[in-house]
């Protein structure tokens, strides 16, 4: 006796359920990546990270502005394909930049670019060209997102004021608005300049990496800059990705702000002070271990790091499938 149409439908249903279950098993899992420092080319690692699993991307990408071999611009088209896939819909992609690289970075993904923050440094650079051009006193922080991202404005204190009622306005750059009472109890919203000095009530104070202690990487960013940005664009417990983590400053920022992290570092072609081969995975691990001992690390943060921090590390790493180590 032949199969009925009902039997065929039931068989199709079972086959479909089998396919769905198989796909579920094959789905990527974020857990093996969390609180790890992974050695490898980020363009090889990122495809194994699940879709919409990252709360914030904070990265000091290579600018391509020095003669160092490691300072080569990553393929931005390939990088954006991964960034857009792995970031959550309300996640911010926050990337440092400078000079021509700022322009290239913004133009590489105009539809997601929203604004940039200027970080003014305590110590300028470019001294070798001081007789030919101005010293470089700032770097840019470019902010991208798909939809309105998490935004926690870091308020500062200033003088209170009361300017009375502002009249109706029917002209101007921002259209009409109704009368409103203009006053402040002294709290100030942040502007787009992150400053380094004190005695300015409308700036955020951030020291350079040199001011924080030992400098391990030629382009090392200050931990405090990372902390400010992480507080602004993420919430406690979130996962922060740095796919070119260098000596790990932004990973330390994540720990100190009660966030989890994923660090990726190629760890190739880097000589500290141009003479000493340097293992940045080891430096990251050592700095993380020391940071977790600090008194300011809260119990809730320590719970995020119940398991030992692990690394996936092979010095002189060969370009094979890095995710085999995960």
Tab-separated table of N, CA and C in Angstrom, residues 11-84:
chain	number	residue	atom	x	y	z
A	11	UNK	N	6.443	12.988	7.403
A	11	UNK	CA	7.850	12.712	7.139
A	11	UNK	C	8.604	14.008	6.854
A	12	UNK	N	7.990	14.886	6.067
A	12	UNK	CA	8.606	16.183	5.774
A	12	UNK	C	8.808	16.987	7.057
A	13	UNK	N	7.814	16.912	7.941
A	13	UNK	CA	7.885	17.646	9.194
A	13	UNK	C	9.041	17.141	10.051
A	14	UNK	N	9.194	15.794	10.100
A	14	UNK	CA	10.287	15.209	10.888
A	14	UNK	C	11.645	15.602	10.311
A	15	UNK	N	11.733	15.577	8.978
A	15	UNK	CA	12.988	15.963	8.323
A	15	UNK	C	13.330	17.420	8.620
A	16	UNK	N	12.316	18.277	8.564
A	16	UNK	CA	12.527	19.693	8.834
A	16	UNK	C	12.979	19.914	10.272
A	17	UNK	N	12.330	19.224	11.210
A	17	UNK	CA	12.724	19.345	12.614
A	17	UNK	C	14.156	18.874	12.818
A	18	UNK	N	14.537	17.811	12.084
A	18	UNK	CA	15.905	17.315	12.174
A	18	UNK	C	16.910	18.337	11.690
A	19	UNK	N	16.576	19.003	10.600
A	19	UNK	CA	17.461	20.046	10.055
A	19	UNK	C	17.594	21.201	11.040
A	20	UNK	N	16.459	21.598	11.637
A	20	UNK	CA	16.478	22.705	12.602
A	20	UNK	C	17.348	22.356	13.804
A	21	UNK	N	17.187	21.141	14.340
A	21	UNK	CA	17.985	20.719	15.486
A	21	UNK	C	19.467	20.671	15.143
A	22	UNK	N	19.779	20.206	13.939
A	22	UNK	CA	21.173	20.140	13.504
A	22	UNK	C	21.775	21.537	13.421
A	23	UNK	N	20.983	22.479	12.887
A	23	UNK	CA	21.470	23.848	12.761
A	23	UNK	C	21.677	24.478	14.128
A	24	UNK	N	20.769	24.141	15.071
A	24	UNK	CA	20.914	24.678	16.420
A	24	UNK	C	22.214	24.202	17.045
A	25	UNK	N	22.551	22.940	16.817
A	25	UNK	CA	23.796	22.397	17.357
A	25	UNK	C	25.009	23.069	16.728
A	26	UNK	N	24.850	23.471	15.461
A	26	UNK	CA	25.962	24.087	14.751
A	26	UNK	C	26.091	25.579	15.036
A	27	UNK	N	25.087	26.140	15.718
A	27	UNK	CA	25.139	27.569	15.995
A	27	UNK	C	26.373	27.907	16.823
A	28	UNK	N	26.919	29.082	16.533
A	28	UNK	CA	28.111	29.521	17.242
A	28	UNK	C	27.751	29.897	18.672
A	29	UNK	N	28.711	29.732	19.557
A	29	UNK	CA	28.515	30.026	20.971
A	29	UNK	C	29.533	31.078	21.381
A	30	UNK	N	29.088	32.110	22.092
A	30	UNK	CA	29.988	33.188	22.504
A	30	UNK	C	30.832	32.800	23.715
A	31	UNK	N	30.358	31.826	24.518
A	31	UNK	CA	31.023	31.520	25.789
A	31	UNK	C	32.504	31.179	25.656
A	32	UNK	N	32.913	30.394	24.641
A	32	UNK	CA	34.342	30.068	24.551
A	32	UNK	C	35.245	31.275	24.318
A	33	UNK	N	34.672	32.395	23.895
A	33	UNK	CA	35.474	33.578	23.593
A	33	UNK	C	35.581	34.549	24.767
A	34	UNK	N	34.604	34.490	25.684
A	34	UNK	CA	34.481	35.529	26.703
A	34	UNK	C	35.611	35.447	27.723
A	35	UNK	N	36.187	36.625	28.036
A	35	UNK	CA	37.308	36.748	28.963
A	35	UNK	C	38.518	35.936	28.501
A	36	UNK	N	38.737	35.959	27.202
A	36	UNK	CA	39.891	35.286	26.600
A	36	UNK	C	40.744	36.309	25.854
A	37	UNK	N	42.043	36.030	25.814
A	37	UNK	CA	42.961	36.777	24.956
A	37	UNK	C	43.410	35.806	23.878
A	38	UNK	N	43.047	36.088	22.655
A	38	UNK	CA	43.235	35.142	21.556
A	38	UNK	C	44.280	35.682	20.595
A	39	UNK	N	45.265	34.870	20.287
A	39	UNK	CA	46.267	35.287	19.311
A	39	UNK	C	45.853	34.866	17.913
A	40	UNK	N	45.907	35.805	16.986
A	40	UNK	CA	45.582	35.503	15.602
A	40	UNK	C	45.133	36.738	14.859
A	41	UNK	N	45.015	36.614	13.570
A	41	UNK	CA	44.500	37.688	12.722
A	41	UNK	C	43.002	37.825	12.993
A	42	UNK	N	42.567	39.018	13.343
A	42	UNK	CA	41.152	39.189	13.710
A	42	UNK	C	40.212	38.808	12.573
A	43	UNK	N	40.649	38.956	11.331
A	43	UNK	CA	39.780	38.593	10.210
A	43	UNK	C	39.598	37.082	10.096
A	44	UNK	N	40.481	36.316	10.756
A	44	UNK	CA	40.305	34.862	10.835
A	44	UNK	C	39.484	34.453	12.057
A	45	UNK	N	39.569	35.241	13.117
A	45	UNK	CA	38.889	34.906	14.375
A	45	UNK	C	37.428	35.357	14.370
A	46	UNK	N	37.176	36.572	13.907
A	46	UNK	CA	35.838	37.162	14.011
A	46	UNK	C	34.729	36.323	13.374
A	47	UNK	N	34.959	35.626	12.251
A	47	UNK	CA	33.872	34.831	11.665
A	47	UNK	C	33.308	33.753	12.590
A	48	UNK	N	34.051	33.376	13.628
A	48	UNK	CA	33.562	32.349	14.557
A	48	UNK	C	32.759	32.931	15.717
A	49	UNK	N	32.689	34.252	15.805
A	49	UNK	CA	31.898	34.893	16.859
A	49	UNK	C	30.436	34.966	16.412
A	50	UNK	N	29.494	34.612	17.288
A	50	UNK	CA	28.075	34.571	16.892
A	50	UNK	C	27.523	35.935	16.474
A	51	UNK	N	26.477	35.893	15.672
A	51	UNK	CA	25.777	37.110	15.252
A	51	UNK	C	25.215	37.842	16.472
A	52	UNK	N	25.278	39.158	16.437
A	52	UNK	CA	24.649	40.030	17.438
A	52	UNK	C	24.943	39.582	18.873
A	53	UNK	N	26.198	39.285	19.134
A	53	UNK	CA	26.590	38.797	20.462
A	53	UNK	C	27.465	39.789	21.224
A	54	UNK	N	27.880	40.872	20.581
A	54	UNK	CA	28.810	41.826	21.182
A	54	UNK	C	28.068	43.113	21.531
A	55	UNK	N	28.250	43.582	22.771
A	55	UNK	CA	27.559	44.794	23.219
A	55	UNK	C	28.265	46.066	22.770
A	56	UNK	N	29.582	46.027	22.726
A	56	UNK	CA	30.354	47.207	22.322
A	56	UNK	C	31.670	46.755	21.721
A	57	UNK	N	32.073	47.397	20.638
A	57	UNK	CA	33.407	47.197	20.075
A	57	UNK	C	34.211	48.445	20.392
A	58	UNK	N	35.334	48.275	21.057
A	58	UNK	CA	36.237	49.380	21.383
A	58	UNK	C	37.624	48.967	20.943
A	59	UNK	N	38.165	49.643	19.951
A	59	UNK	CA	39.419	49.170	19.365
A	59	UNK	C	40.286	50.332	18.888
A	60	UNK	N	41.569	50.201	19.144
A	60	UNK	CA	42.584	51.113	18.624
A	60	UNK	C	43.205	50.432	17.405
A	61	UNK	N	42.555	50.567	16.266
A	61	UNK	CA	43.016	49.900	15.044
A	61	UNK	C	44.362	50.463	14.596
A	62	UNK	N	45.141	49.689	13.848
A	62	UNK	CA	46.359	50.246	13.246
A	62	UNK	C	45.984	51.387	12.298
A	63	UNK	N	46.683	52.531	12.423
A	63	UNK	CA	46.353	53.704	11.615
A	63	UNK	C	47.046	53.701	10.252
A	64	UNK	N	48.149	52.939	10.157
A	64	UNK	CA	48.916	52.967	8.918
A	64	UNK	C	49.682	54.262	8.724
A	65	UNK	N	50.034	54.931	9.834
A	65	UNK	CA	50.711	56.231	9.734
A	65	UNK	C	52.180	56.175	10.134
A	66	UNK	N	52.680	54.981	10.497
A	66	UNK	CA	54.091	54.841	10.855
A	66	UNK	C	54.755	53.849	9.910
A	67	UNK	N	56.070	53.688	10.082
A	67	UNK	CA	56.818	52.749	9.249
A	67	UNK	C	56.832	51.343	9.835
A	68	UNK	N	56.224	51.164	11.002
A	68	UNK	CA	56.216	49.849	11.634
A	68	UNK	C	55.396	48.859	10.810
A	69	UNK	N	55.918	47.646	10.663
A	69	UNK	CA	55.237	46.637	9.851
A	69	UNK	C	53.872	46.282	10.424
A	70	UNK	N	53.774	46.277	11.770
A	70	UNK	CA	52.509	45.910	12.400
A	70	UNK	C	51.443	46.990	12.204
A	71	UNK	N	51.883	48.221	11.878
A	71	UNK	CA	50.945	49.336	11.747
A	71	UNK	C	50.381	49.401	10.325
A	72	UNK	N	49.825	48.292	9.875
A	72	UNK	CA	49.235	48.206	8.537
A	72	UNK	C	47.715	48.203	8.669
A	73	UNK	N	47.060	49.033	7.889
A	73	UNK	CA	45.603	49.154	7.988
A	73	UNK	C	44.937	47.821	7.647
A	74	UNK	N	44.046	47.381	8.525
A	74	UNK	CA	43.270	46.162	8.285
A	74	UNK	C	42.292	46.420	7.138
A	75	UNK	N	42.007	45.401	6.360
A	75	UNK	CA	41.033	45.508	5.272
A	75	UNK	C	39.694	45.965	5.859
A	76	UNK	N	39.372	47.244	5.678
A	76	UNK	CA	38.197	47.810	6.342
A	76	UNK	C	36.889	47.225	5.822
A	77	UNK	N	36.834	46.901	4.548
A	77	UNK	CA	35.605	46.320	3.995
A	77	UNK	C	35.308	44.970	4.645
A	78	UNK	N	36.342	44.141	4.774
A	78	UNK	CA	36.167	42.835	5.416
A	78	UNK	C	35.861	42.998	6.903
A	79	UNK	N	36.513	43.975	7.535
A	79	UNK	CA	36.301	44.204	8.962
A	79	UNK	C	34.872	44.665	9.241
A	80	UNK	N	34.360	45.573	8.421
A	80	UNK	CA	32.996	46.061	8.634
A	80	UNK	C	31.961	44.959	8.443
A	81	UNK	N	32.225	44.053	7.520
A	81	UNK	CA	31.293	42.936	7.316
A	81	UNK	C	31.135	42.139	8.606
A	82	UNK	N	32.241	41.934	9.320
A	82	UNK	CA	32.189	41.200	10.591
A	82	UNK	C	31.613	42.066	11.707
A	83	UNK	N	32.057	43.321	11.786
A	83	UNK	CA	31.539	44.221	12.820
A	83	UNK	C	30.010	44.308	12.763
A	84	UNK	N	29.475	44.517	11.580
A	84	UNK	CA	28.021	44.672	11.444
A	84	UNK	C	27.276	43.393	11.808
